[in-house]
XYZ file of C-alpha atoms in Angstrom:
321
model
C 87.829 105.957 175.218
C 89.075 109.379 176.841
C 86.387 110.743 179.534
C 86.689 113.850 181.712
C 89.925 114.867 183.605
C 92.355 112.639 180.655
C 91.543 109.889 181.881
C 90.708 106.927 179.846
C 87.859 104.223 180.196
C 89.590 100.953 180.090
C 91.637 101.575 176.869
C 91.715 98.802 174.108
C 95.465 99.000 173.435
C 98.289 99.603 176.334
C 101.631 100.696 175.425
C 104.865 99.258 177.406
C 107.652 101.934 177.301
C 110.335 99.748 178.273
C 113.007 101.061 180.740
C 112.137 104.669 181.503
C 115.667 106.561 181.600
C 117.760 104.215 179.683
C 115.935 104.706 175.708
C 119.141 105.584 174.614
C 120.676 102.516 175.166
C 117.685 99.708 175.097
C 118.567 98.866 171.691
C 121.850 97.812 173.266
C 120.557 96.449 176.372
C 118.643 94.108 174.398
C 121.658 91.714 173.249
C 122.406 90.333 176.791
C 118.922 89.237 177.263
C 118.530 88.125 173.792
C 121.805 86.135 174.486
C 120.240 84.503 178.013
C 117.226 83.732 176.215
C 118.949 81.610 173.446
C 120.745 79.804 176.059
C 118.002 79.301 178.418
C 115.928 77.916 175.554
C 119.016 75.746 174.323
C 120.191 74.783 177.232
C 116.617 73.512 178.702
C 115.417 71.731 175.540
C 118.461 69.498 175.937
C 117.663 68.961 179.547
C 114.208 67.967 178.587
C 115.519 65.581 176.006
C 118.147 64.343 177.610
C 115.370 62.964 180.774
C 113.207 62.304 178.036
C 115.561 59.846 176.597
C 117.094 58.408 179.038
C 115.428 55.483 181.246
C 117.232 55.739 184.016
C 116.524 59.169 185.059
C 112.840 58.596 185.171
C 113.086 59.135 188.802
C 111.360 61.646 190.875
C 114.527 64.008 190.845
C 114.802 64.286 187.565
C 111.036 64.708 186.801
C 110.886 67.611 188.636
C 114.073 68.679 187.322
C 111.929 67.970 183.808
C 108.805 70.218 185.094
C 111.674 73.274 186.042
C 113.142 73.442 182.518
C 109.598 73.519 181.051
C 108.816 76.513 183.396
C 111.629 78.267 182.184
C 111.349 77.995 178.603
C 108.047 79.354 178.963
C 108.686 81.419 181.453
C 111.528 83.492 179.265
C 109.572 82.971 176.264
C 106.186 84.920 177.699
C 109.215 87.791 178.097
C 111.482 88.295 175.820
C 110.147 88.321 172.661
C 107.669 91.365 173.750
C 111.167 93.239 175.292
C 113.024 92.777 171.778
C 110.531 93.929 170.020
C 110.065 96.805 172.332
C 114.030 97.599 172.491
C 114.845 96.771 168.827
C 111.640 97.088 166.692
C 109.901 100.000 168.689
C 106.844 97.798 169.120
C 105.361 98.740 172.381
C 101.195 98.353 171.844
C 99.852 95.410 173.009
C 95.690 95.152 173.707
C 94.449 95.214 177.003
C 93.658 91.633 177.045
C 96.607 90.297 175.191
C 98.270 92.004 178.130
C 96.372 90.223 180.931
C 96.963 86.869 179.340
C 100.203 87.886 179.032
C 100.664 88.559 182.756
C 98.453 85.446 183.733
C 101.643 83.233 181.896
C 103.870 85.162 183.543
C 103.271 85.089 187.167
C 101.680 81.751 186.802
C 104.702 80.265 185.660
C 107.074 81.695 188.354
C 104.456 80.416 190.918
C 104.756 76.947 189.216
C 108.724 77.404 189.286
C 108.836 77.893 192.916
C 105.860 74.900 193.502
C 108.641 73.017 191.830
C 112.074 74.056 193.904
C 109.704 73.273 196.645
C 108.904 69.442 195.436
C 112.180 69.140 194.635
C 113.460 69.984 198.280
C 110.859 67.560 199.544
C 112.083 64.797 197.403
C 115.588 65.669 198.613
C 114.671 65.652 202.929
C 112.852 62.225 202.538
C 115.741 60.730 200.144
C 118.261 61.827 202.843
C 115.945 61.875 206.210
C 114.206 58.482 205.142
C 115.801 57.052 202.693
C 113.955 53.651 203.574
C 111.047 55.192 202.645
C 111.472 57.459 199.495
C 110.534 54.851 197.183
C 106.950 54.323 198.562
C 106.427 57.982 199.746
C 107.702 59.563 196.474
C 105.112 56.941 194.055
C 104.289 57.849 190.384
C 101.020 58.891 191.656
C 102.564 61.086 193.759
C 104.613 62.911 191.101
C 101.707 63.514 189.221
C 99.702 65.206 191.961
C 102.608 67.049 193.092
C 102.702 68.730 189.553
C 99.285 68.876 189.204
C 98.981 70.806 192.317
C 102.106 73.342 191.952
C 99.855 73.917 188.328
C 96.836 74.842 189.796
C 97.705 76.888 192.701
C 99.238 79.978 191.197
C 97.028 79.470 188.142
C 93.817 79.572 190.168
C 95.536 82.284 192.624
C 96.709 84.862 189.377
C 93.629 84.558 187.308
C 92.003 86.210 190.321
C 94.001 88.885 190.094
C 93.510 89.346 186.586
C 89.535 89.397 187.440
C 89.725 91.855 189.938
C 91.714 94.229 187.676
C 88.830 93.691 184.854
C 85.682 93.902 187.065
C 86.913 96.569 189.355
C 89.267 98.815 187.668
C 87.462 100.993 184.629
C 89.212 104.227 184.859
C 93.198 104.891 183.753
C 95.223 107.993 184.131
C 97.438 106.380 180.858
C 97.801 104.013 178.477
C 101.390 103.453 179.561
C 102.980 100.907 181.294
C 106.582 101.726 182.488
C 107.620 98.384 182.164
C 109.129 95.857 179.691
C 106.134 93.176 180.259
C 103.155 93.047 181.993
C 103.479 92.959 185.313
C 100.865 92.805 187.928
C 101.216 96.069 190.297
C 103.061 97.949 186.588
C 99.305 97.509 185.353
C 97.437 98.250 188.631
C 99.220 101.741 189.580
C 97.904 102.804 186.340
C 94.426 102.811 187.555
C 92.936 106.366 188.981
C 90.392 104.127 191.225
C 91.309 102.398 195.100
C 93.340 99.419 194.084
C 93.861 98.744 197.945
C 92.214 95.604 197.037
C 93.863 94.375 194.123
C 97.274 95.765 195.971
C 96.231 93.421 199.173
C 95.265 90.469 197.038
C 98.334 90.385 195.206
C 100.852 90.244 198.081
C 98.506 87.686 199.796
C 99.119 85.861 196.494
C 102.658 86.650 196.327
C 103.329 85.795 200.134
C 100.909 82.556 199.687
C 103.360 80.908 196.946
C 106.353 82.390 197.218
C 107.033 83.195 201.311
C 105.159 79.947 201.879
C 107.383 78.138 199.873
C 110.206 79.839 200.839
C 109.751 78.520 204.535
C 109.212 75.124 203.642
C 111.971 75.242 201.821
C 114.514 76.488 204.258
C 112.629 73.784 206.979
C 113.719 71.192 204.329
C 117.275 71.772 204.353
C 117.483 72.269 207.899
C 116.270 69.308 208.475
C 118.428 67.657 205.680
C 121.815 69.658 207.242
C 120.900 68.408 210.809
C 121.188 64.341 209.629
C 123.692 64.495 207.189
C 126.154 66.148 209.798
C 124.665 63.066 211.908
C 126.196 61.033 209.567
C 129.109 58.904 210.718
C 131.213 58.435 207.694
C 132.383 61.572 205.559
C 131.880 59.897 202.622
C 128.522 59.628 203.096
C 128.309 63.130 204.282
C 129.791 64.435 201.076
C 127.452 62.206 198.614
C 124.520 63.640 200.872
C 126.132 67.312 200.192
C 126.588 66.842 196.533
C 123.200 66.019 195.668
C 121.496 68.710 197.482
C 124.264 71.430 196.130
C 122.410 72.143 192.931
C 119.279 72.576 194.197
C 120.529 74.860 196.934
C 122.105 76.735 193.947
C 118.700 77.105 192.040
C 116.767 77.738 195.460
C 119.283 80.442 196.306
C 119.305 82.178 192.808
C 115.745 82.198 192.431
C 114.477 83.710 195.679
C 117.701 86.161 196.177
C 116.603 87.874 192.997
C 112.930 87.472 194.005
C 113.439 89.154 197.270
C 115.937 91.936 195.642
C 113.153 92.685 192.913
C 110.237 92.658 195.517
C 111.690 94.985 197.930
C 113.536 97.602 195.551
C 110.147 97.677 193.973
C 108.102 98.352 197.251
C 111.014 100.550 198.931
C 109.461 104.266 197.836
C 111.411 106.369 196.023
C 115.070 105.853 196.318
C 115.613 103.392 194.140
C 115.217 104.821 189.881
C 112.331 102.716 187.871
C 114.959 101.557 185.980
C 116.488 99.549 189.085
C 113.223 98.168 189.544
C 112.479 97.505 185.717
C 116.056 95.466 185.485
C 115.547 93.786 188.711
C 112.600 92.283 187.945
C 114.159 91.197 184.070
C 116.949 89.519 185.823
C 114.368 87.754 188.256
C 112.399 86.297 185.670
C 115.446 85.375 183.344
C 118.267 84.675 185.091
C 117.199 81.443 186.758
C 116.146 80.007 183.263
C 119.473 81.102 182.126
C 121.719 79.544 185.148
C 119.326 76.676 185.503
C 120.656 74.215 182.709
C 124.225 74.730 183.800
C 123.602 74.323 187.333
C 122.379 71.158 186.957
C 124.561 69.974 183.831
C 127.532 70.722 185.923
C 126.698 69.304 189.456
C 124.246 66.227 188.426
C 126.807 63.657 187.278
C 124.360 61.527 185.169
C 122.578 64.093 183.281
C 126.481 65.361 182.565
C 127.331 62.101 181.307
C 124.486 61.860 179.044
C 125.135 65.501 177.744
C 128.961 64.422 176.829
C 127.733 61.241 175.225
C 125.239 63.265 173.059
C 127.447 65.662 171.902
C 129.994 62.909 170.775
C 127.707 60.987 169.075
C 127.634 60.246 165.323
C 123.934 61.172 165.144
C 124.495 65.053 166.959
C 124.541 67.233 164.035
C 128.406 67.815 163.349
C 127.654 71.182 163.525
C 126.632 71.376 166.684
C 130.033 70.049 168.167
C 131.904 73.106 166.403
């Protein structure tokens, strides 16, 4: 409802304008992330069935590996479909509320994806560190808490966010959102109120889960670098290297892009929204989209489960090509 000055009273319907600068070619930037998203969704289904299926990767490893691929499918999926329809269908209204959902899936899952890369670099340091030990440290019980917990923590810390914008926030200079999704700060810089606090609570969220993380993470391959050059025979030193390359591939990926998006976005005026805008696409879609190969590539038994699949007589011959 418009009030004094044009401002608006916390309108019903937002609109997302997509990549402000680049309208005459969204229609065509849509195909490349159309294309990532088809693979990202192919590509982690078969993960998922492929550790579904398979007994013998019922281990820790590849549970988390499991929990990752999940992320990402709904991860892209709380993304894309609201950016085609944007770029190709000139859809851009979306309600208010739709839109904070919307943004609760979204940062909740990359929270949950770097809970994961975390338990997964865990797994790795007491598999290499301890090995003795892994089996009774890293229990089914375990597992479950462990994804449980990275569930819950950026779930809990995001809905916050979302109340903070609803209880405190009443007044909007516009009903658009120079974005392709909803994203946290896109929705808060809209408001004509102080939003010092929802600024302040969202990098203590951001910094809580994803520099927290971060830190362990980097501890945990230190650590894991410091025995296996300890290690007296090489070829023991390059098993210990090839399993930890993938994750260090998926750790890498995710938080370069993370840090890239976070700091072009917080860096003033230098940088055009579109930068920022594309930044933050690739940040959310790329790892979904590298993810599956990654792993298919460098983790010999899911590899040799893929190959067997896609040879067998019950694969759908058109699948094979």
């Amino acid at each position: 409802m418009p009030i004094a000055n044009g401002t608006v009273l916390t309108p019903s319907v937002l609109a997302l304008i997509g990549m402000p600068g680049l309208e005459a070619v969204q229609r065509w930037t849509g195909t490349p992330f159309c294309a990532m998203y088809i693979i990202a969704l192919t590509g982690n289904s078969l993960l998922l069935v492929i550790i579904q299926s398979e007994p013998s990767l019922q281990e820790p490893m590849y549970v988390f590996l499991a929990m990752l691929g999940a992320t990402d499918i709904g991860l892209s999926t709380s993304i894309v479909p609201k950016m085609l329809g944007i770029f190709w269908f000139h859809l851009p209204e979306i309600y208010f509320d739709a839109c904070l959902f919307r943004m609760w899936l979204i940062h909740t899952f990359q929270g949950i994806e770097s809970g994961v890369l975390l338990a997964m670099a865990l797994d790795r340091y007491i598999a290499i560190c301890h090995p003795l030990r892994h089996a009774t440290v890293f229990t089914r019980q375990l597992v479950t808490d462990i994804g449980v917990g990275v569930t819950l923590r950026p779930a809990m810390l995001v809905i916050r966010c979302l109340l903070l914008i609803k209880c405190r926030l009443k007044l909007y200079r516009t009903k658009l959102i120079s974005h392709t999704y909803c994203e946290h700060m896109a929705l808060v810089k809209l408001a004509t109120e102080d939003v010092f606090v929802n600024k302040f609570y969202g990098l203590l969220g951001a910094f809580t889960v994803g520099g927290l993380d971060f830190l362990l993470i980097t501890l945990s391959y230190t650590q894991i670098f410091i025995t296996v050059f300890r290690l007296p025979q090489k070829e023991a030193r390059l098993k210990a290297f090839n399993t930890c390359i993938p994750h260090m591939c998926v750790f890498f990926q995710f938080y370069l892009l993370a840090f890239f998006s976070f700091f072009t976005h917080r860096s003033g005026t230098d940088f055009p929204s579109y930068v920022h805008i594309t930044l933050s696409n690739l940040y959310l879609l790329v790892p979904p989209f590298l993810n599956p190969f990654v792993y298919g590539v460098k983790t010999k038994h899911i590899r040799d489960k893929a190959i067997k699949m896609f040879h067998s007589r019950e694969f759908p011959q058109w699948l094979r090509g």
